XYZ file of C-alpha atoms in Angstrom:
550
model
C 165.955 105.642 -16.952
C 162.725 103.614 -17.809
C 163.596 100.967 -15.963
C 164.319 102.446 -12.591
C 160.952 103.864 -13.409
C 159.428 100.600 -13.990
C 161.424 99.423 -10.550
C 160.186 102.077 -8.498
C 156.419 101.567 -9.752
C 156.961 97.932 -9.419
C 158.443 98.419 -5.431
C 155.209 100.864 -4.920
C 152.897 98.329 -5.768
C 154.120 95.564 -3.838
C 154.326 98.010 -1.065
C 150.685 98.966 -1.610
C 149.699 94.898 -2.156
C 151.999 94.199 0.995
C 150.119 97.480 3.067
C 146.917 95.833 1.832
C 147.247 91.956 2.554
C 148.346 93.390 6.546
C 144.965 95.508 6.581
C 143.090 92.281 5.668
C 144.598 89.931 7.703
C 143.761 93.100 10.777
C 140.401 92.979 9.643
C 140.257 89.258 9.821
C 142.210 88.117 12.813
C 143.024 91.196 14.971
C 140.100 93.440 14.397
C 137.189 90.437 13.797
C 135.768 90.192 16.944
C 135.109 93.681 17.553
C 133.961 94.057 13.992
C 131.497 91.424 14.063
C 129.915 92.644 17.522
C 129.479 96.167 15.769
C 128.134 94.590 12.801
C 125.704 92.223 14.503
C 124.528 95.189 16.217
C 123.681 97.270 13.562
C 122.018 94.227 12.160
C 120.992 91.445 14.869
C 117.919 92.748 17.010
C 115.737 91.211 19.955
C 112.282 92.167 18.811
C 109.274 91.939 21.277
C 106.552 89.381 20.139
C 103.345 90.700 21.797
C 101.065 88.452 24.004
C 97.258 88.202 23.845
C 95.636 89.372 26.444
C 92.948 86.640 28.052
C 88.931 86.980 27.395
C 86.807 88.065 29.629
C 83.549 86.186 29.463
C 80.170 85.770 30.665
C 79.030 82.454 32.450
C 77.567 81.139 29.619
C 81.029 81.666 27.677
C 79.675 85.108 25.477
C 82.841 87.266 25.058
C 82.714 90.817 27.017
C 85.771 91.934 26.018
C 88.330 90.399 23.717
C 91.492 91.185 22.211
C 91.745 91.705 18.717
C 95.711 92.151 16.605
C 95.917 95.646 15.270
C 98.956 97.217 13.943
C 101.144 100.184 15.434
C 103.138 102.646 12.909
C 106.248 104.182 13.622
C 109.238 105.642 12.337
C 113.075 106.557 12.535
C 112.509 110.424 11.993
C 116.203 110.290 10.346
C 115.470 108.270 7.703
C 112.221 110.111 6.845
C 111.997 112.070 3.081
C 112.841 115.556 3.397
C 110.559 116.313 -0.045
C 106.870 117.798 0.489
C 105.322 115.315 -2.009
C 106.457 112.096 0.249
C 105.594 113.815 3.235
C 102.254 114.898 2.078
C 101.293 111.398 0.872
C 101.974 109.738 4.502
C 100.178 112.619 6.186
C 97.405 112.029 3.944
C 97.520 108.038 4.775
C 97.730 108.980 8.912
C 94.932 111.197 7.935
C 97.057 114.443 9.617
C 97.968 117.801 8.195
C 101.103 118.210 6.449
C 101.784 120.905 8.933
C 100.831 118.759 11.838
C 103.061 115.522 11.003
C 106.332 117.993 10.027
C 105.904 119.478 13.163
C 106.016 116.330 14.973
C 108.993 114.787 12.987
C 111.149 118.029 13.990
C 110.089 117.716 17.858
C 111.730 114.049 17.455
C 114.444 115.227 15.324
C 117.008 113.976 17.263
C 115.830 110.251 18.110
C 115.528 107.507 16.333
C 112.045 106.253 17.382
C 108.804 107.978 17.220
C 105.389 106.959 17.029
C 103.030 107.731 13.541
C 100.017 106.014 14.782
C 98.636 103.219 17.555
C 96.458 100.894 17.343
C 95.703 100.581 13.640
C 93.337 98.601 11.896
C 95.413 96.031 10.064
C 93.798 97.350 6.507
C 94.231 101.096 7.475
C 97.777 100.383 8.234
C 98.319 98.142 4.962
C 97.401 101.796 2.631
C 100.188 103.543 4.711
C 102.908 100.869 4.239
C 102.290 100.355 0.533
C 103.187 104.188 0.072
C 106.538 102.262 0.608
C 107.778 105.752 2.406
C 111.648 105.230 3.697
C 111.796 105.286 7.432
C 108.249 104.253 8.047
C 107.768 100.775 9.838
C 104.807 98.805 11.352
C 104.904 96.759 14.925
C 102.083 93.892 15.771
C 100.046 94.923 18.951
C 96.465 93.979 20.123
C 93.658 96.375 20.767
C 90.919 95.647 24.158
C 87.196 95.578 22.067
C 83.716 95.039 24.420
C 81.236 93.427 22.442
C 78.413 95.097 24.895
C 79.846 98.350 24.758
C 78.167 100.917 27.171
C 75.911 97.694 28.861
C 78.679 96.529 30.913
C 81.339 99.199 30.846
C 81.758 99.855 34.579
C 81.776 96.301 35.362
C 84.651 95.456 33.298
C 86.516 98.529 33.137
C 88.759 99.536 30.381
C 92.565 99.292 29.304
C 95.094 102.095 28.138
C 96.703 102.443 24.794
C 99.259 99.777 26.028
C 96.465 97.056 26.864
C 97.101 97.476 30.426
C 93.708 97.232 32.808
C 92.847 100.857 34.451
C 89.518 100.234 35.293
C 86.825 97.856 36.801
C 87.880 93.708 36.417
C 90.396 95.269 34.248
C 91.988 96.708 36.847
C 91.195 93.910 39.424
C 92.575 90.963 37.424
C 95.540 92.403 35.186
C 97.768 89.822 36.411
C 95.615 87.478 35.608
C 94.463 88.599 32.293
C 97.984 90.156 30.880
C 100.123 87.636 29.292
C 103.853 87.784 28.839
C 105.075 88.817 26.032
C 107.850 86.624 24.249
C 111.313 87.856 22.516
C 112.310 87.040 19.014
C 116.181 87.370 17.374
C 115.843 88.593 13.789
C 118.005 90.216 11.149
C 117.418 94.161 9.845
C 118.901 95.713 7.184
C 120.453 99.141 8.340
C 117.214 100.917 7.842
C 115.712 98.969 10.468
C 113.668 96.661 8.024
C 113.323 93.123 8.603
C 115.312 90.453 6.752
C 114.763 87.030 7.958
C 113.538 85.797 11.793
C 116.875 84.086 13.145
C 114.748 82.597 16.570
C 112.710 82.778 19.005
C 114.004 83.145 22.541
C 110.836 82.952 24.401
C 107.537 82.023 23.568
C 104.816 84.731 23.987
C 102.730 83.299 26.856
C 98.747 84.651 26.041
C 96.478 85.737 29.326
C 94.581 84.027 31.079
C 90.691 84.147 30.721
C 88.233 84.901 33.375
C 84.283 83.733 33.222
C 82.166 86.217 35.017
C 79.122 85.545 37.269
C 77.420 87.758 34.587
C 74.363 86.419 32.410
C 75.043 88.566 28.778
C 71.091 88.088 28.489
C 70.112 89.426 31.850
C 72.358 92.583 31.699
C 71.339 93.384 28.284
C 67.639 93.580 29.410
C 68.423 95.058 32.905
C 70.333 97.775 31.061
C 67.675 98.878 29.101
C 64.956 98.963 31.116
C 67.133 100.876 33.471
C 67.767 103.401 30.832
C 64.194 103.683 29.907
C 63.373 103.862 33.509
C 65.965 106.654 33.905
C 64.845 108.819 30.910
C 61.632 108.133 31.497
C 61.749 109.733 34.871
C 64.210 112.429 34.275
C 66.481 110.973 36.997
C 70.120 112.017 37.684
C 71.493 107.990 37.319
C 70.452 104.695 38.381
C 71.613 100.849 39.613
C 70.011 97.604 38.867
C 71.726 94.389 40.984
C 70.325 90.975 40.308
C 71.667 88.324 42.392
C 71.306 84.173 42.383
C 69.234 83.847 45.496
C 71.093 80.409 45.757
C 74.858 80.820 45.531
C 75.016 85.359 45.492
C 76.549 85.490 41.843
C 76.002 88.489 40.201
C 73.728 87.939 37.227
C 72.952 91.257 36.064
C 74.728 95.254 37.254
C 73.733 97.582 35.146
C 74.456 101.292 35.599
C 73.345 105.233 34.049
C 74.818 107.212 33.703
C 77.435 104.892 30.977
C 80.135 105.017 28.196
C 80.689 103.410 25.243
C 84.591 101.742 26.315
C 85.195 101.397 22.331
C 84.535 104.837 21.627
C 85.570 106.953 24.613
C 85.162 110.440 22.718
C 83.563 112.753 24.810
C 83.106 111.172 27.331
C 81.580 111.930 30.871
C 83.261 110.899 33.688
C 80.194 110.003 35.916
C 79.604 107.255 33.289
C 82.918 105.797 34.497
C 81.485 105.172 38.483
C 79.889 101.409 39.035
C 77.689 103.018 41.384
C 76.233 99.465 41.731
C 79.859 99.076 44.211
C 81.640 101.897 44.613
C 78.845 104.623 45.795
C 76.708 104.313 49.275
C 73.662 105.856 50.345
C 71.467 105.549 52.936
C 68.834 103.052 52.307
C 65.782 104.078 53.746
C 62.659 101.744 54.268
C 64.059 99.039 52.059
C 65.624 97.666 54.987
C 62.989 97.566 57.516
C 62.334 93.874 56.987
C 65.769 93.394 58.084
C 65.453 95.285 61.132
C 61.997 93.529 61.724
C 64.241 89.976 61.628
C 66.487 91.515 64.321
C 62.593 92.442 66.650
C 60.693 89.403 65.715
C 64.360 87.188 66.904
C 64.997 88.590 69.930
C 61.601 86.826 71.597
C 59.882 89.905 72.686
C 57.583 90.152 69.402
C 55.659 88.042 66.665
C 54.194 88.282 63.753
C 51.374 89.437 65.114
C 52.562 91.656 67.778
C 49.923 94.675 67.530
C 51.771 98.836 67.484
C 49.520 101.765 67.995
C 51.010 104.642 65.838
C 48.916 106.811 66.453
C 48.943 110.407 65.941
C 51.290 109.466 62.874
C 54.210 111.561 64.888
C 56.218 111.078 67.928
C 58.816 113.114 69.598
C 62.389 111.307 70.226
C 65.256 113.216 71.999
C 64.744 116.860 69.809
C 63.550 114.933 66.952
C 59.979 114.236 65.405
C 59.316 110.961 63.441
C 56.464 111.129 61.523
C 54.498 108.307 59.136
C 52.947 110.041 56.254
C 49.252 109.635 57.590
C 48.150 108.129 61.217
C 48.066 104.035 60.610
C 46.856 103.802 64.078
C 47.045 100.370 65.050
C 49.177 97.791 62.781
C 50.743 94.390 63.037
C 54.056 93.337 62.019
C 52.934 92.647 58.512
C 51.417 96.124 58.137
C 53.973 98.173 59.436
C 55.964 96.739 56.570
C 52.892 97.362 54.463
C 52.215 101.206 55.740
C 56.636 101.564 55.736
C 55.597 102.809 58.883
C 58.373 104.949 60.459
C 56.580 105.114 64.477
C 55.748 101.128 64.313
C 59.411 100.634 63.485
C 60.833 103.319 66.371
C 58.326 101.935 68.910
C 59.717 97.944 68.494
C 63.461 98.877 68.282
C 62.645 101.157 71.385
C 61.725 98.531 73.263
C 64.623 96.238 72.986
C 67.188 96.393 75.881
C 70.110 95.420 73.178
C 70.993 97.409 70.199
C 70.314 93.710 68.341
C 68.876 95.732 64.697
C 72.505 97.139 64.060
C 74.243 94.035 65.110
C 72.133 92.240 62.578
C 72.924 94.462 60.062
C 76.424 93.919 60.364
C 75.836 90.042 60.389
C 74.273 91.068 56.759
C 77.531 92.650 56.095
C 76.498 96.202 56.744
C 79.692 98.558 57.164
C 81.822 95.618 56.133
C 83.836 94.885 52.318
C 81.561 92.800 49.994
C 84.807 91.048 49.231
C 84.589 90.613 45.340
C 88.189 92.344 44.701
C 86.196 94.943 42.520
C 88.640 98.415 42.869
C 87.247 100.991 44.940
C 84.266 98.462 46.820
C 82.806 100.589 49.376
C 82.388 99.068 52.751
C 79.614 101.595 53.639
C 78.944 102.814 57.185
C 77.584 101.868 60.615
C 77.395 104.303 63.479
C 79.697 103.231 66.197
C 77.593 101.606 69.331
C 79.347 104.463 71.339
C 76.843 106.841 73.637
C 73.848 105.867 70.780
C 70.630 107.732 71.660
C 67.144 106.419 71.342
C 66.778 108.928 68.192
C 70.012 107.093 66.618
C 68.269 103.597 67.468
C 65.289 104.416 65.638
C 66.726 105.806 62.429
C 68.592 102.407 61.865
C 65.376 100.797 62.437
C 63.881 102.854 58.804
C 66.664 103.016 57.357
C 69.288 106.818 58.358
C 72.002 106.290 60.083
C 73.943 104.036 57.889
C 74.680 103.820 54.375
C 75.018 100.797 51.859
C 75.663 99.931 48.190
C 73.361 98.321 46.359
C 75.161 95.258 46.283
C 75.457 95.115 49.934
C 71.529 95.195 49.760
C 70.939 92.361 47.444
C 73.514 89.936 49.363
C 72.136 90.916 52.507
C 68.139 90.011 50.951
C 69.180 86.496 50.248
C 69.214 85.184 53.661
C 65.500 86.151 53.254
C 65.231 84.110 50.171
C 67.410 81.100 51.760
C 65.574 80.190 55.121
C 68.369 82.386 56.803
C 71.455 81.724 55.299
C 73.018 84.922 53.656
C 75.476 84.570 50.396
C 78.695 86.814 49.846
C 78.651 88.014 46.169
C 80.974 87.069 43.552
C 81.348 88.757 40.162
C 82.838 85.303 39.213
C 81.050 82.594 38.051
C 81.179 80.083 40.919
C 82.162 76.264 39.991
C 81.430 74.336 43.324
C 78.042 75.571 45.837
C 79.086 78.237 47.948
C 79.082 78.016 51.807
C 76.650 80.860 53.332
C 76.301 82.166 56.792
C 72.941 81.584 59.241
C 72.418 84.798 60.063
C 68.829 84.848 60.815
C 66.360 82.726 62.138
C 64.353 80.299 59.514
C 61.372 80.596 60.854
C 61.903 84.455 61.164
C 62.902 84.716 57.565
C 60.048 82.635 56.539
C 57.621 84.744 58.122
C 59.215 87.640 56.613
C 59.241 86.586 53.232
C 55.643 86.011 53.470
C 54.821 89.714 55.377
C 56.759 91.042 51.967
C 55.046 89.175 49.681
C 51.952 90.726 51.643
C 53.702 94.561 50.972
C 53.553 93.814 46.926
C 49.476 93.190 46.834
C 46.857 95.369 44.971
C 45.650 98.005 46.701
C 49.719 98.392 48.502
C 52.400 100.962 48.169
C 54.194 97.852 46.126
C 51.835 96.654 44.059
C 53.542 98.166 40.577
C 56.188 95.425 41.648
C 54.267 92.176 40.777
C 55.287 90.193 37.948
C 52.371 88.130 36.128
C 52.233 84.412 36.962
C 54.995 84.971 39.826
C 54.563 85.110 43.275
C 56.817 88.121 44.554
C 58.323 89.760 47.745
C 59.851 93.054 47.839
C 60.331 96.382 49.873
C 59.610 99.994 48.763
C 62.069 102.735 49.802
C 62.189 106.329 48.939
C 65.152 108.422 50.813
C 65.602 111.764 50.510
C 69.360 112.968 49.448
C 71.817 114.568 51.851
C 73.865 117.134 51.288
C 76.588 118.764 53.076
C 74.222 121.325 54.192
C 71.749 118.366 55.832
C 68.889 116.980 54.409
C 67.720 118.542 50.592
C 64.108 119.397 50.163
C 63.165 118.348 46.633
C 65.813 115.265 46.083
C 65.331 111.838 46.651
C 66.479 107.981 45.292
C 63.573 105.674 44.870
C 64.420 102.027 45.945
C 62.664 98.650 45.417
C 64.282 95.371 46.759
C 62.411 92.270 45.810
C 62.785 88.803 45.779
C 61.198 86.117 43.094
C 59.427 83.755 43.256
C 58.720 83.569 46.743
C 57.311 79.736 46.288
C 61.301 78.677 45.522
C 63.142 81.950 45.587
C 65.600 82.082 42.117
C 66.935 85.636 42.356
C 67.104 88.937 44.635
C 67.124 91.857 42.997
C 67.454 95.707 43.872
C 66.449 99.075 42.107
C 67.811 102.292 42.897
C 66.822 105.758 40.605
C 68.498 109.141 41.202
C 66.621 111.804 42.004
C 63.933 111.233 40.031
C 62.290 114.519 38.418
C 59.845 113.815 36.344
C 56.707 114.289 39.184
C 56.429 110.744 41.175
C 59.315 110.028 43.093
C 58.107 107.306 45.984
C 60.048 104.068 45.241
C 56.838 102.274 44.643
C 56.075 104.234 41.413
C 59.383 104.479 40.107
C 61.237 101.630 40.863
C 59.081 99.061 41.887
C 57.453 99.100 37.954
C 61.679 98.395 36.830
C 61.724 95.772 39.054
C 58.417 94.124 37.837
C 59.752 94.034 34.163
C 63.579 93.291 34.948
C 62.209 90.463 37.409
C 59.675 89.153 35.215
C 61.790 88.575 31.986
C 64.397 87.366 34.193
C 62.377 84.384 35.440
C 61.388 83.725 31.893
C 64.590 83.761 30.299
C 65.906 81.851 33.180
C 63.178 79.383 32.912
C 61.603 79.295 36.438
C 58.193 77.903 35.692
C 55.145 80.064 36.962
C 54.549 79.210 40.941
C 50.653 79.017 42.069
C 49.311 81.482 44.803
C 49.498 80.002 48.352
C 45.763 79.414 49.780
């Protein structure tokens, strides 16, 4: 009897050894190739290996925005502790109420991915990993910082939490500036940990990096004194433009209201507008030399063509133009001088041709600036359709149209270049640009000179002169429309200058919002801005001191 025993326990182990040895040899030959693809995919991951996005730069090679690595925490909410004390220790690292992070782990019960916290320092991130909390992992991003902070934010824009541009040259050059990221093949335990890097697939290719027309030193100092200027005078916003009278580069846009890009708490969304490109207005007087370029060019007048304006008022169509005191008579250079609205009206009045707005589109008027910045405004110019004599002499001083302030400065340098007008560029330019003739030389010389006149003691302009410098510049002051018409009690006070007028260096233009503090004229509120922006310009641009003309 024991030995059928022994016979029959013998039989069942061979049976189980036999049952056994045909599971193994499944495993290994029939099964293997499905088992290894599960396995390797529980275990063998493509991980993304982030790129760097490319500098942005001034033309002197100062960083205004660079990326720096920061490092992103997430977790698989499955493999999260269930205990309080665990929980309460990595809501105490994320710097989140228990409450708060529970909350959010049950809303992603479900997945497998959710996010603790972005964009970490890498030290803030180290005391959350060395709670060594199961489920909790880290992944390597990078993080947009602006070195200037709130002194160039509308130029450059900003990025979202994903480094992606959304604003400004951002925005405008993401292709350019985003690199590619790369792909990596690496080993994870099942816990989603890595184990060892197997490969690398594809290289992460960085960004490229993009040198702006921008001098760091010029904006800095045009930003403040814009601020000041802005404070000072209790004024809604402002715009400062300085331009290379030589090539149109953009040296200096500053802008108030701002934001700080690295801290964007709280903030206000006018701050966000580069009013400097995106915003128009009508310009006023500041363009009345450029009109006078279109009058003095078309043969019928000179410099010193003589205008009675008297009684300070005249009647066009239903409308009365009126100079803020009878000039009575004036030549070409004091009707600049005066800003007189009747000298203007009675020279355009006389033309046969309506030559003052086809100038002002040859200065790019109503046109795109072409710099690629989002949102550029063209601006507007009345259609030459039925125009009446009272639409001809607004454009003359200024109504009618509307500009940005970087339309201005780009249309002043063919004043400051014996004719010849530059497009701007917000890029720094490697070769001499190729302008357009677009006025006279002789006329622009003249002009230059006649401005240079408007900037004297004893003249509207003569807060705009600069010490040692011989300058040129226009006063405007334009009172704000609304969609009611004209307001009473708002204006923007405008200076556009150009220095120094010996070998013209840079073109510059001041605009302040609605100014309302008492003074509002643009020869007591902006022409002082442009006096100290222009004059430490030329000094930290070394332009030697020119000598009065005799």
């Amino acid at each position: 009897m024991g030995g059928v025993r022994y016979g029959l326990l013998l039989l069942l182990i061979a049976i189980g050894l036999g049952l056994l040895a045909g599971r193994v040899v499944t495993l290994h030959v029939i099964d293997r190739p499905f088992l290894q693809g599960q396995g390797d995919a529980r275990t063998l991951r493509t991980d993304t290996i982030p790129a760097h996005r490319g500098m942005i730069s001034d033309r002197h090679g100062e960083p205004l925005a660079i990326s720096t690595p920061v490092v992103t925490l997430w977790a698989n909410p499955q493999d999260l502790p269930v205990d309080d004390i665990q929980r309460l220790m990595l809501a105490r690292g994320l710097g989140m109420e228990l409450d708060a992070l529970n909350e959010r782990i049950d809303r992603y019960a479900e997945r497998e991915f959710m996010y603790l916290q972005r964009r970490l320092t890498p030290k803030a991130a180290k005391r959350v990993l060395d709670l060594r909390i199961p489920g909790v992992y880290s992944r390597q991003e990078y993080k947009r910082y602006y070195p200037t902070g709130e002194v160039s934010a509308q130029l450059l824009g900003v990025t979202n939490i994903d480094d992606a541009g959304q604003e400004g040259l951002e925005l405008a050059y993401q292709s350019h500036l985003a690199g590619t990221p790369g792909q990596r093949r690496v080993l994870k335990d099942r816990r989603g940990r890595l184990v060892r890097d197997l490969a690398v697939l594809r290289e992460a290719r960085p960004g490229g990096d993009l040198t702006l027309s921008i001098d760091q030193r010029l904006q800095y100092m045009a930003y403040r004194e814009l601020k000041t200027a802005v404070a000072e005078h209790q004024a809604d916003g402002g715009v400062v433009v300085m331009m290379d009278a030589d090539t149109g580069e953009v040296l200096a846009m500053a802008n108030q209201p701002s934001y700080n890009p690295n801290n964007r708490a709280g903030l206000d969304p006018r701050g966000l507008r580069n009013q400097a490109i995106v915003d128009v207005f009508e310009p006023g007087s500041v363009v009345k030399p450029l009109a006078m370029a279109a009058v003095m060019e078309s043969g019928a007048f000179d410099r010193d063509t003589v205008v009675d304006t008297s009684p300070g008022w005249m009647r066009i169509d239903r409308f009365t133009i009126r100079d803020i005191r009878n000039y009575g008579k004036l030549d070409m250079a004091g009707i600049l001088e005066k800003s007189s609205n009747i000298g203007m009206s009675k020279l355009v009045l006389e033309l046969d041709d309506p030559l003052v707005p086809e100038k002002y589109r040859l200065l790019g008027f109503g046109e795109s600036p072409g710099t690629g910045f989002p949102g550029e405004a063209n601006g507007s110019m009345p259609a030459p359709v039925r125009w009446s004599s009272s639409q001809w002499a607004a454009l003359s001083y200024g109504y009618g149209l509307s500009v940005s302030a970087l339309q201005l400065a780009s249309a002043f340098t063919a004043l400051a270049n014996d004719g010849i007008r530059f497009a701007p560029s917000l890029l720094r330019l490697n070769e001499p640009p190729t302008g357009i003739s677009v006025i006279d030389p002789a006329v622009a010389h003249d002009l230059l000179r006649i401005m240079e006149e408007s900037v004297q003691p004893g003249t509207g302009g003569r807060r705009a002169g600069v010490p040692g410098y011989r300058v040129a510049g226009k006063t405007g002051t334009v009172r704000k429309s609304s969609s009611t018409g004209y307001t009473e009690d708002a204006y923007r006070s405008l200076f556009v200058g150009v220095a120094p007028v010996s070998d013209p260096s840079i073109v510059t233009v001041v605009m302040i919002d609605h100014p309302k503090a008492g003074d509002y004229y643009g020869g007591a509120v902006a022409a002082p801005v442009f006096s100290r922006v222009a004059g430490n310009a030329l000094r930290l641009l070394d332009v030697p001191p020119d000598a009065r003309e005799e």
